[in-house]
mmCIF file of C-alpha atoms in Angstrom:
data_model
loop_
_atom_site.group_PDB
_atom_site.id
_atom_site.type_symbol
_atom_site.label_atom_id
_atom_site.label_comp_id
_atom_site.label_asym_id
_atom_site.label_seq_id
_atom_site.Cartn_x
_atom_site.Cartn_y
_atom_site.Cartn_z
ATOM 1 C CA MET A 11 -23.635 3.750 -5.914
ATOM 2 C CA GLU A 12 -22.018 3.169 -9.325
ATOM 3 C CA ASN A 13 -20.961 -0.196 -10.914
ATOM 4 C CA PHE A 14 -18.474 -2.278 -10.856
ATOM 5 C CA GLU A 15 -16.923 -5.538 -10.848
ATOM 6 C CA PHE A 16 -14.919 -7.945 -7.939
ATOM 7 C CA TYR A 17 -12.951 -10.308 -8.076
ATOM 8 C CA SER A 18 -10.740 -11.720 -4.671
ATOM 9 C CA PRO A 19 -9.380 -15.276 -5.686
ATOM 10 C CA THR A 20 -6.681 -15.250 -2.894
ATOM 11 C CA TYR A 21 -6.784 -18.348 -0.465
ATOM 12 C CA PHE A 22 -5.572 -16.914 2.924
ATOM 13 C CA VAL A 23 -4.214 -18.557 5.648
ATOM 14 C CA PHE A 24 -4.805 -16.873 8.870
ATOM 15 C CA GLY A 25 -2.494 -17.798 11.980
ATOM 16 C CA LYS A 26 0.647 -18.754 13.973
ATOM 17 C CA GLU A 27 3.248 -21.193 12.243
ATOM 18 C CA ALA A 28 0.999 -20.956 9.085
ATOM 19 C CA GLU A 29 4.670 -20.560 7.377
ATOM 20 C CA ASN A 30 5.018 -24.690 7.905
ATOM 21 C CA ARG A 31 2.279 -24.999 5.481
ATOM 22 C CA THR A 32 3.788 -22.991 2.314
ATOM 23 C CA GLY A 33 4.662 -25.709 0.020
ATOM 24 C CA GLU A 34 1.027 -27.586 0.703
ATOM 25 C CA PHE A 35 0.013 -23.998 -1.295
ATOM 26 C CA VAL A 36 2.439 -23.499 -4.442
ATOM 27 C CA LYS A 37 1.781 -27.507 -4.319
ATOM 28 C CA LYS A 38 -1.851 -26.657 -4.406
ATOM 29 C CA TYR A 39 -1.855 -24.465 -6.941
ATOM 30 C CA GLY A 40 0.045 -26.079 -9.119
ATOM 31 C CA GLY A 41 3.853 -24.979 -9.021
ATOM 32 C CA HIS A 42 6.326 -26.566 -10.233
ATOM 33 C CA LYS A 43 9.376 -24.405 -10.148
ATOM 34 C CA VAL A 44 9.482 -21.432 -7.284
ATOM 35 C CA LEU A 45 11.148 -17.996 -7.785
ATOM 36 C CA ILE A 46 11.073 -17.621 -4.245
ATOM 37 C CA HIS A 47 11.471 -13.485 -3.527
ATOM 38 C CA TYR A 48 12.580 -11.559 -0.846
ATOM 39 C CA GLY A 49 14.299 -8.381 0.898
ATOM 40 C CA GLY A 50 17.619 -8.229 3.326
ATOM 41 C CA GLY A 51 18.662 -10.566 6.166
ATOM 42 C CA SER A 52 15.724 -10.412 8.173
ATOM 43 C CA VAL A 53 14.511 -13.160 6.371
ATOM 44 C CA VAL A 54 17.020 -15.239 6.809
ATOM 45 C CA ARG A 55 18.144 -14.318 10.460
ATOM 46 C CA SER A 56 14.539 -15.045 11.727
ATOM 47 C CA GLY A 57 14.927 -18.553 10.242
ATOM 48 C CA LEU A 58 11.987 -17.329 8.269
ATOM 49 C CA LEU A 59 12.772 -18.692 4.888
ATOM 50 C CA ASP A 60 14.582 -21.377 5.552
ATOM 51 C CA ARG A 61 11.159 -22.641 7.408
ATOM 52 C CA VAL A 62 9.430 -22.230 4.024
ATOM 53 C CA LYS A 63 12.028 -23.542 2.227
ATOM 54 C CA VAL A 64 11.601 -26.732 4.485
ATOM 55 C CA SER A 65 8.340 -26.278 3.540
ATOM 56 C CA LEU A 66 8.410 -26.929 -0.737
ATOM 57 C CA ASP A 67 11.173 -29.237 0.005
ATOM 58 C CA ALA A 68 8.872 -31.264 1.813
ATOM 59 C CA ALA A 69 6.602 -30.677 -1.241
ATOM 60 C CA GLY A 70 8.162 -31.488 -3.640
ATOM 61 C CA ILE A 71 8.074 -28.122 -4.182
ATOM 62 C CA ALA A 72 12.025 -27.260 -6.632
ATOM 63 C CA HIS A 73 13.388 -23.324 -5.773
ATOM 64 C CA VAL A 74 15.708 -20.734 -6.497
ATOM 65 C CA GLU A 75 16.143 -17.646 -4.668
ATOM 66 C CA LEU A 76 16.572 -13.880 -5.278
ATOM 67 C CA GLY A 77 16.783 -11.686 -2.844
ATOM 68 C CA GLY A 78 17.608 -8.166 -2.529
ATOM 69 C CA VAL A 79 14.590 -6.087 -2.366
ATOM 70 C CA LYS A 80 14.792 -2.884 -1.089
ATOM 71 C CA ALA A 81 12.255 -0.251 0.057
ATOM 72 C CA SER A 82 10.361 1.161 -2.735
ATOM 73 C CA PRO A 83 11.640 -1.363 -5.282
ATOM 74 C CA LEU A 84 13.646 -0.919 -8.325
ATOM 75 C CA SER A 85 13.557 -2.096 -11.763
ATOM 76 C CA ASP A 86 16.587 -3.421 -12.019
ATOM 77 C CA LEU A 87 16.283 -6.364 -9.754
ATOM 78 C CA VAL A 88 13.196 -7.211 -11.806
ATOM 79 C CA TYR A 89 14.241 -7.091 -15.186
ATOM 80 C CA GLN A 90 17.001 -9.785 -13.013
ATOM 81 C CA GLY A 91 14.543 -11.967 -11.588
ATOM 82 C CA ILE A 92 12.414 -12.252 -15.266
ATOM 83 C CA GLU A 93 15.630 -13.299 -16.820
ATOM 84 C CA LEU A 94 16.536 -15.472 -13.844
ATOM 85 C CA ALA A 95 12.590 -17.000 -13.990
ATOM 86 C CA ARG A 96 13.835 -17.783 -17.495
ATOM 87 C CA LYS A 97 16.814 -19.176 -17.511
ATOM 88 C CA GLU A 98 15.610 -21.829 -14.009
ATOM 89 C CA GLY A 99 12.412 -22.646 -16.093
ATOM 90 C CA VAL A 100 9.683 -21.027 -12.604
ATOM 91 C CA ASP A 101 6.418 -21.713 -13.108
ATOM 92 C CA PHE A 102 5.222 -19.691 -9.819
ATOM 93 C CA VAL A 103 6.651 -17.130 -7.886
ATOM 94 C CA LEU A 104 6.678 -16.329 -3.895
ATOM 95 C CA PRO A 105 7.164 -12.904 -2.530
ATOM 96 C CA ILE A 106 8.785 -13.039 0.979
ATOM 97 C CA GLY A 107 8.467 -10.408 3.113
ATOM 98 C CA GLY A 108 6.422 -6.730 3.110
ATOM 99 C CA GLY A 109 4.713 -4.490 -0.005
ATOM 100 C CA SER A 110 7.800 -3.838 -1.951
ATOM 101 C CA VAL A 111 8.714 -7.642 -2.039
ATOM 102 C CA MET A 112 4.961 -8.375 -2.804
ATOM 103 C CA ASP A 113 5.604 -5.804 -5.562
ATOM 104 C CA SER A 114 8.410 -6.780 -6.648
ATOM 105 C CA ALA A 115 7.919 -10.733 -7.616
ATOM 106 C CA LYS A 116 4.507 -9.154 -9.568
ATOM 107 C CA GLY A 117 6.805 -6.797 -11.664
ATOM 108 C CA ILE A 118 8.689 -10.496 -12.718
ATOM 109 C CA ALA A 119 5.368 -12.718 -12.649
ATOM 110 C CA LEU A 120 4.374 -10.102 -15.165
ATOM 111 C CA GLY A 121 7.756 -9.804 -17.423
ATOM 112 C CA VAL A 122 8.452 -13.640 -17.987
ATOM 113 C CA PRO A 123 5.878 -14.608 -20.340
ATOM 114 C CA TYR A 124 5.634 -10.806 -22.021
ATOM 115 C CA ASP A 125 7.403 -10.562 -25.042
ATOM 116 C CA GLY A 126 8.584 -6.479 -24.289
ATOM 117 C CA ASP A 127 9.714 -4.441 -21.167
ATOM 118 C CA PHE A 128 7.787 -5.488 -18.178
ATOM 119 C CA TRP A 129 7.770 -1.496 -17.673
ATOM 120 C CA ASP A 130 4.999 -0.892 -20.209
ATOM 121 C CA PHE A 131 2.572 -2.121 -18.138
ATOM 122 C CA TYR A 132 4.125 0.051 -15.334
ATOM 123 C CA CYS A 133 4.206 2.976 -18.098
ATOM 124 C CA GLY A 134 0.690 3.474 -19.586
ATOM 125 C CA LYS A 135 1.872 1.166 -22.878
ATOM 126 C CA LYS A 136 0.063 -1.558 -21.862
ATOM 127 C CA GLY A 137 -2.472 -2.567 -18.933
ATOM 128 C CA PRO A 138 -4.700 -4.190 -17.208
ATOM 129 C CA VAL A 139 -2.043 -7.689 -16.475
ATOM 130 C CA THR A 140 -3.801 -9.990 -18.319
ATOM 131 C CA GLU A 141 -1.400 -13.023 -17.827
ATOM 132 C CA ALA A 142 0.978 -13.765 -16.067
ATOM 133 C CA LEU A 143 3.145 -16.310 -13.427
ATOM 134 C CA PRO A 144 0.830 -17.140 -10.769
ATOM 135 C CA VAL A 145 1.831 -15.258 -7.357
ATOM 136 C CA GLY A 146 1.277 -16.049 -3.587
ATOM 137 C CA CYS A 147 3.285 -14.943 -1.097
ATOM 138 C CA VAL A 148 4.025 -15.193 3.185
ATOM 139 C CA VAL A 149 3.355 -12.134 4.373
ATOM 140 C CA THR A 150 6.237 -10.061 7.266
ATOM 141 C CA ILE A 151 4.989 -6.346 7.339
ATOM 142 C CA ALA A 152 1.197 -5.237 7.245
ATOM 143 C CA ALA A 153 1.065 -2.491 5.267
ATOM 144 C CA SER A 154 -0.030 -2.270 1.796
ATOM 145 C CA GLY A 155 -2.140 -4.537 1.386
ATOM 146 C CA SER A 156 -0.503 -6.689 -1.676
ATOM 147 C CA GLU A 157 -1.334 -10.091 -0.018
ATOM 148 C CA GLY A 158 -5.357 -8.983 -1.455
ATOM 149 C CA SER A 159 -3.997 -6.373 -4.341
ATOM 150 C CA THR A 160 -4.217 -6.220 -7.723
ATOM 151 C CA ASP A 161 -2.098 -3.553 -8.260
ATOM 152 C CA SER A 162 2.580 -3.687 -8.461
ATOM 153 C CA VAL A 163 4.463 -0.424 -7.313
ATOM 154 C CA VAL A 164 7.596 0.106 -9.224
ATOM 155 C CA THR A 165 10.721 2.657 -9.389
ATOM 156 C CA LEU A 166 11.955 2.904 -12.639
ATOM 157 C CA VAL A 167 15.910 4.581 -12.898
ATOM 158 C CA THR A 168 16.738 5.651 -16.010
ATOM 159 C CA GLU A 169 20.226 5.671 -17.671
ATOM 160 C CA ASP A 170 20.582 9.659 -16.043
ATOM 161 C CA GLY A 171 19.258 8.979 -13.297
ATOM 162 C CA LYS A 172 15.750 10.036 -12.336
ATOM 163 C CA GLN A 173 13.507 8.164 -10.446
ATOM 164 C CA TYR A 174 10.135 7.931 -11.967
ATOM 165 C CA LYS A 175 7.698 5.497 -9.632
ATOM 166 C CA ARG A 176 4.334 3.480 -11.246
ATOM 167 C CA CYS A 177 1.775 1.862 -10.728
ATOM 168 C CA ALA A 178 0.567 -2.228 -12.560
ATOM 169 C CA ASP A 179 -2.082 -4.013 -11.391
ATOM 170 C CA GLY A 180 -5.241 -6.617 -13.555
ATOM 171 C CA ASP A 181 -6.469 -8.744 -11.512
ATOM 172 C CA ILE A 182 -4.249 -11.548 -12.554
ATOM 173 C CA LEU A 183 -1.942 -10.250 -10.031
ATOM 174 C CA ARG A 184 -3.568 -11.368 -7.073
ATOM 175 C CA PRO A 185 -1.759 -13.713 -5.204
ATOM 176 C CA LEU A 186 -4.140 -17.168 -5.391
ATOM 177 C CA PHE A 187 -2.739 -17.451 -2.010
ATOM 178 C CA ALA A 188 -1.598 -15.424 1.278
ATOM 179 C CA ILE A 189 0.270 -16.870 4.360
ATOM 180 C CA MET A 190 -0.606 -14.077 7.174
ATOM 181 C CA ASN A 191 1.232 -15.016 10.448
ATOM 182 C CA PRO A 192 1.043 -12.308 13.034
ATOM 183 C CA GLU A 193 3.959 -13.630 15.062
ATOM 184 C CA LEU A 194 6.520 -12.491 12.757
ATOM 185 C CA MET A 195 5.887 -9.088 13.253
ATOM 186 C CA MET A 196 6.885 -8.964 16.659
ATOM 187 C CA THR A 197 10.517 -8.161 15.570
ATOM 188 C CA LEU A 198 9.499 -5.085 12.996
ATOM 189 C CA PRO A 199 11.217 -2.053 14.167
ATOM 190 C CA PRO A 200 8.797 0.960 15.837
ATOM 191 C CA TYR A 201 9.348 2.687 12.327
ATOM 192 C CA GLN A 202 8.402 0.052 10.689
ATOM 193 C CA THR A 203 4.965 -0.813 12.680
ATOM 194 C CA ALA A 204 4.170 2.919 12.460
ATOM 195 C CA SER A 205 4.838 3.357 8.443
ATOM 196 C CA GLY A 206 2.760 0.184 8.580
ATOM 197 C CA ILE A 207 -0.965 1.884 10.324
ATOM 198 C CA ALA A 208 -0.381 5.515 8.619
ATOM 199 C CA ASP A 209 -0.712 2.949 4.879
ATOM 200 C CA ILE A 210 -3.813 1.359 6.744
ATOM 201 C CA MET A 211 -5.351 4.042 7.148
ATOM 202 C CA ALA A 212 -4.068 6.191 3.813
ATOM 203 C CA HIS A 213 -5.618 3.029 2.263
ATOM 204 C CA CYS A 214 -9.031 4.292 3.563
ATOM 205 C CA MET A 215 -9.080 7.899 3.195
ATOM 206 C CA GLU A 216 -7.901 6.891 -0.736
ATOM 207 C CA ARG A 217 -11.366 5.660 -1.116
ATOM 208 C CA TYR A 218 -13.422 7.433 1.520
ATOM 209 C CA PHE A 219 -13.357 10.352 0.600
ATOM 210 C CA SER A 220 -15.211 10.148 -3.194
ATOM 211 C CA ASN A 221 -17.721 12.235 -4.560
ATOM 212 C CA THR A 222 -20.156 9.116 -5.362
ATOM 213 C CA LYS A 223 -22.717 9.205 -3.264
ATOM 214 C CA GLU A 224 -25.294 6.574 -0.946
ATOM 215 C CA CYS A 225 -22.336 4.260 -0.717
ATOM 216 C CA GLU A 226 -23.564 3.730 3.162
ATOM 217 C CA LEU A 227 -22.006 0.250 3.581
ATOM 218 C CA THR A 228 -18.533 0.571 2.255
ATOM 219 C CA ASP A 229 -18.449 4.480 3.997
ATOM 220 C CA ARG A 230 -19.231 1.869 7.311
ATOM 221 C CA LEU A 231 -16.343 -1.055 6.198
ATOM 222 C CA LEU A 232 -14.285 1.989 5.907
ATOM 223 C CA GLU A 233 -14.440 3.699 9.143
ATOM 224 C CA ALA A 234 -14.145 0.152 10.946
ATOM 225 C CA VAL A 235 -11.474 -0.469 9.474
ATOM 226 C CA MET A 236 -9.667 2.902 10.864
ATOM 227 C CA ILE A 237 -11.258 2.860 14.292
ATOM 228 C CA THR A 238 -9.205 -0.146 15.008
ATOM 229 C CA MET A 239 -6.902 0.788 13.714
ATOM 230 C CA ILE A 240 -6.757 3.856 15.805
ATOM 231 C CA LYS A 241 -6.852 1.586 18.815
ATOM 232 C CA GLU A 242 -4.933 -1.205 18.201
ATOM 233 C CA GLY A 243 -2.385 1.052 16.500
ATOM 234 C CA LYS A 244 -1.795 2.642 19.546
ATOM 235 C CA ARG A 245 -1.835 -0.956 21.012
ATOM 236 C CA VAL A 246 1.358 -2.189 19.548
ATOM 237 C CA MET A 247 3.511 0.640 19.257
ATOM 238 C CA LYS A 248 3.009 0.467 23.253
ATOM 239 C CA ASP A 249 2.869 -3.948 23.171
ATOM 240 C CA PRO A 250 4.572 -4.651 20.194
ATOM 241 C CA GLN A 251 4.768 -8.637 21.156
ATOM 242 C CA ASN A 252 0.803 -8.089 21.198
ATOM 243 C CA TYR A 253 -0.843 -10.805 19.472
ATOM 244 C CA ASP A 254 -4.105 -9.780 19.338
ATOM 245 C CA ALA A 255 -2.713 -6.610 18.032
ATOM 246 C CA ARG A 256 -0.863 -8.015 15.438
ATOM 247 C CA ALA A 257 -3.575 -10.421 13.801
ATOM 248 C CA ASN A 258 -6.470 -7.527 14.045
ATOM 249 C CA ILE A 259 -3.442 -5.082 12.375
ATOM 250 C CA MET A 260 -2.546 -7.902 9.731
ATOM 251 C CA TRP A 261 -6.335 -8.336 8.998
ATOM 252 C CA ALA A 262 -6.994 -4.650 8.766
ATOM 253 C CA ALA A 263 -4.230 -3.931 5.932
ATOM 254 C CA MET A 264 -5.238 -6.779 3.658
ATOM 255 C CA VAL A 265 -9.088 -5.281 3.800
ATOM 256 C CA ALA A 266 -7.361 -1.959 3.667
ATOM 257 C CA GLN A 267 -6.392 -3.047 0.290
ATOM 258 C CA ASN A 268 -8.242 -5.526 -1.512
ATOM 259 C CA ASN A 269 -10.768 -3.001 -2.637
ATOM 260 C CA SER A 270 -13.881 -4.652 -1.099
ATOM 261 C CA THR A 271 -13.815 -1.696 1.013
ATOM 262 C CA GLY A 272 -13.496 0.603 -2.783
ATOM 263 C CA VAL A 273 -16.050 -1.083 -4.910
ATOM 264 C CA GLY A 274 -19.051 1.453 -6.675
ATOM 265 C CA ARG A 275 -16.990 4.716 -5.501
ATOM 266 C CA ALA A 276 -14.424 7.289 -7.129
ATOM 267 C CA GLN A 277 -11.396 7.071 -5.598
ATOM 268 C CA ASP A 278 -8.642 9.636 -5.140
ATOM 269 C CA TRP A 279 -5.485 8.598 -4.744
ATOM 270 C CA GLY A 280 -3.434 11.619 -6.146
ATOM 271 C CA THR A 281 -2.264 12.170 -2.465
ATOM 272 C CA HIS A 282 -0.441 8.498 -2.691
ATOM 273 C CA HIS A 283 0.895 10.405 -6.418
ATOM 274 C CA MET A 284 2.165 13.503 -4.247
ATOM 275 C CA ASP A 285 4.432 10.289 -2.208
ATOM 276 C CA ASN A 286 5.977 8.903 -4.496
ATOM 277 C CA GLU A 287 8.175 12.479 -4.859
ATOM 278 C CA ILE A 288 8.594 12.193 -1.322
ATOM 279 C CA GLY A 289 10.589 8.690 -1.427
ATOM 280 C CA ILE A 290 12.537 9.295 -4.088
ATOM 281 C CA ASN A 291 13.698 12.390 -3.232
ATOM 282 C CA TYR A 292 14.693 11.588 0.356
ATOM 283 C CA GLY A 293 13.894 7.591 1.139
ATOM 284 C CA ALA A 294 11.248 7.964 3.679
ATOM 285 C CA SER A 295 8.827 5.039 3.792
ATOM 286 C CA HIS A 296 5.813 4.905 1.935
ATOM 287 C CA GLY A 297 3.818 5.536 5.195
ATOM 288 C CA ALA A 298 5.965 7.933 6.584
ATOM 289 C CA GLY A 299 5.291 9.958 3.526
ATOM 290 C CA LEU A 300 1.540 9.670 3.657
ATOM 291 C CA ALA A 301 1.208 9.746 7.211
ATOM 292 C CA LEU A 302 3.362 13.649 6.853
ATOM 293 C CA LEU A 303 1.289 14.460 3.644
ATOM 294 C CA PHE A 304 -2.908 13.692 4.529
ATOM 295 C CA PRO A 305 -3.500 16.304 6.700
ATOM 296 C CA TYR A 306 -2.566 19.341 4.433
ATOM 297 C CA TRP A 307 -4.641 17.560 1.494
ATOM 298 C CA MET A 308 -7.369 17.514 3.835
ATOM 299 C CA GLU A 309 -6.872 21.183 4.542
ATOM 300 C CA TYR A 310 -6.836 21.918 1.120
ATOM 301 C CA ALA A 311 -9.906 19.250 0.166
ATOM 302 C CA MET A 312 -12.466 20.848 2.488
ATOM 303 C CA LYS A 313 -11.663 24.352 1.763
ATOM 304 C CA ALA A 314 -11.993 22.706 -2.145
ATOM 305 C CA ASN A 315 -15.374 20.617 -1.506
ATOM 306 C CA GLY A 316 -16.252 22.097 1.422
ATOM 307 C CA PRO A 317 -17.095 20.528 5.213
ATOM 308 C CA GLU A 318 -19.342 17.769 4.532
ATOM 309 C CA LEU A 319 -16.674 14.009 4.302
ATOM 310 C CA PHE A 320 -14.863 15.791 6.305
ATOM 311 C CA VAL A 321 -16.861 16.692 9.381
ATOM 312 C CA LYS A 322 -18.477 13.032 8.848
ATOM 313 C CA TYR A 323 -15.034 10.869 8.980
ATOM 314 C CA ALA A 324 -14.338 13.643 12.519
ATOM 315 C CA THR A 325 -17.261 12.724 14.091
ATOM 316 C CA ARG A 326 -17.522 8.331 12.695
ATOM 317 C CA VAL A 327 -14.109 7.674 13.050
ATOM 318 C CA TRP A 328 -12.105 9.942 15.974
ATOM 319 C CA GLY A 329 -15.737 10.807 18.119
ATOM 320 C CA PHE A 330 -16.109 14.240 17.900
ATOM 321 C CA GLN A 331 -19.135 16.345 18.415
ATOM 322 C CA ASN A 332 -20.602 18.323 15.253
ATOM 323 C CA ASP A 333 -20.178 22.422 15.190
ATOM 324 C CA PHE A 334 -23.160 22.994 13.162
ATOM 325 C CA GLU A 335 -23.022 26.540 12.893
ATOM 326 C CA HIS A 336 -18.986 25.930 12.741
ATOM 327 C CA PRO A 337 -19.201 23.133 10.627
ATOM 328 C CA GLU A 338 -15.237 23.538 9.673
ATOM 329 C CA VAL A 339 -13.817 23.239 13.081
ATOM 330 C CA THR A 340 -15.434 20.012 13.222
ATOM 331 C CA ALA A 341 -13.933 18.954 9.784
ATOM 332 C CA MET A 342 -10.239 20.687 11.105
ATOM 333 C CA GLN A 343 -10.346 18.649 14.617
ATOM 334 C CA GLY A 344 -11.170 15.212 12.347
ATOM 335 C CA ILE A 345 -7.743 16.468 11.031
ATOM 336 C CA GLN A 346 -5.818 17.432 13.775
ATOM 337 C CA ALA A 347 -6.800 14.319 14.890
ATOM 338 C CA PHE A 348 -5.378 12.471 12.511
ATOM 339 C CA ARG A 349 -2.221 14.720 12.344
ATOM 340 C CA ASP A 350 -1.947 13.999 16.407
ATOM 341 C CA PHE A 351 -1.930 10.470 16.179
ATOM 342 C CA MET A 352 0.519 9.806 13.515
ATOM 343 C CA THR A 353 3.492 12.032 15.342
ATOM 344 C CA GLU A 354 2.044 9.705 18.775
ATOM 345 C CA ILE A 355 3.197 6.693 16.662
ATOM 346 C CA GLY A 356 6.309 8.256 15.263
ATOM 347 C CA MET A 357 5.285 9.192 11.713
ATOM 348 C CA PRO A 358 6.696 13.021 10.471
ATOM 349 C CA ALA A 359 4.544 16.002 10.199
ATOM 350 C CA THR A 360 6.389 17.548 7.771
ATOM 351 C CA ILE A 361 8.807 17.581 4.832
ATOM 352 C CA GLY A 362 11.188 19.660 6.450
ATOM 353 C CA GLU A 363 11.641 17.352 8.946
ATOM 354 C CA LEU A 364 12.920 14.675 6.265
ATOM 355 C CA GLY A 365 14.807 17.045 4.688
ATOM 356 C CA GLY A 366 12.907 19.146 1.812
ATOM 357 C CA LYS A 367 13.333 22.005 0.687
ATOM 358 C CA GLU A 368 11.095 24.489 -1.134
ATOM 359 C CA ALA A 369 13.515 24.367 -3.488
ATOM 360 C CA ASP A 370 12.884 20.465 -3.840
ATOM 361 C CA ILE A 371 8.924 20.740 -4.720
ATOM 362 C CA PRO A 372 9.701 22.009 -8.831
ATOM 363 C CA GLY A 373 11.128 19.033 -9.388
ATOM 364 C CA MET A 374 8.289 16.887 -7.443
ATOM 365 C CA VAL A 375 6.186 18.522 -9.679
ATOM 366 C CA GLU A 376 7.826 17.636 -12.763
ATOM 367 C CA ASN A 377 8.971 14.255 -12.327
ATOM 368 C CA MET A 378 4.990 13.569 -9.988
ATOM 369 C CA PHE A 379 2.917 14.693 -13.877
ATOM 370 C CA HIS A 380 5.300 13.928 -16.363
ATOM 371 C CA GLY A 381 2.945 14.309 -19.252
ATOM 372 C CA ALA A 382 -0.110 13.745 -17.140
ATOM 373 C CA PRO A 383 -2.844 16.100 -16.860
ATOM 374 C CA ASN A 384 -4.378 15.732 -13.180
ATOM 375 C CA HIS A 385 -3.977 13.221 -10.685
ATOM 376 C CA GLY A 386 -6.797 12.946 -8.091
ATOM 377 C CA ASN A 387 -10.391 12.894 -8.046
ATOM 378 C CA PHE A 388 -11.810 14.230 -4.976
ATOM 379 C CA VAL A 389 -9.527 17.196 -5.516
ATOM 380 C CA LYS A 390 -7.779 16.833 -9.895
ATOM 381 C CA LEU A 391 -4.295 17.797 -8.685
ATOM 382 C CA THR A 392 -2.989 20.333 -11.389
ATOM 383 C CA PRO A 393 0.796 20.661 -11.242
ATOM 384 C CA GLU A 394 -0.512 24.356 -9.688
ATOM 385 C CA ILE A 395 -2.388 22.721 -7.303
ATOM 386 C CA ALA A 396 -0.083 19.911 -5.976
ATOM 387 C CA ALA A 397 2.683 23.022 -5.272
ATOM 388 C CA GLU A 398 0.727 24.471 -2.975
ATOM 389 C CA ILE A 399 0.400 21.001 -0.988
ATOM 390 C CA TYR A 400 3.967 20.716 -1.407
ATOM 391 C CA ARG A 401 4.497 24.225 0.503
ATOM 392 C CA MET A 402 2.008 23.940 2.806
ATOM 393 C CA ALA A 403 3.420 20.286 3.846
ATOM 394 C CA MET A 404 6.969 22.058 4.374
#
């Protein structure tokens, strides 16, 4: 295990009708005027937005609104939010939604006090983030774990139409509180629920496949989250109204991404960087892209680095018996089990299903690297290796 520092200050308010306490917690953490940030009409149609505003009014908290966040949030709306927050004298940012809304809100929060272009923190010119408006959140989708994480992922759209999906991070971006009511997820379309399940599993695997030795505790924690997702994922896809399944998945999303399962170990994240291009090119959800890419990444990584970790994954997470004479067979059983599970819950298995063609690969690779020599850690992805994995996934 490696040396590490870990700071996780988020106050979690979990359970039925928790959203009715939002104003109480904004007030507790010093907010006087809030920017409410949200996505599409579901927050409005469900009455959630109104319930949150009633709670803020009851606590004497002034508020302004900015809706319109799309999946893979765009820089344009972040710039708009920064301008609005400055104009209105906002001192607190409150996203209501899933990971995209929280990512966009964090971009606004870091951009308001910053003198330059907020994108500096995403393109690597500045960082980590050390100054930002405080953020609290009301979570409506279990997937990204942004309610407990340091990260914000935003897509920059350039004047010539190119898109670059990049990440900023800093402990100050962890929400001060997160309102988490599993009931809010019961009306999600099956595709969004499945995408969230895939996202949570991927966050575990980015940490699990590590070159760091002797991480038994976090190994076991990651395995526990993945095993829980397999059980509860199947249960919730059959019964979307199952509160307990929703509750377990919602908490698993946070645990998978607040990094309590990743401390002291090298992490990979190469597959996430590859998936950014899937989202940009084909409009697939983040979880869907990760669901189809990970089996191909695992196949490549197993052949490149040996089957040992993939045997552990197959036996501990999926329950296969180890074939000691042919460990690669056991390793492939675990990889195939993940692929089958993703297919079972409705996720794509190839880029071709999304309309992808092999001719797209050079552009995807160029956009992914954009001056970076490699991505990932367990497997150092070069442009050539990334292209090979994309071809496998086509």
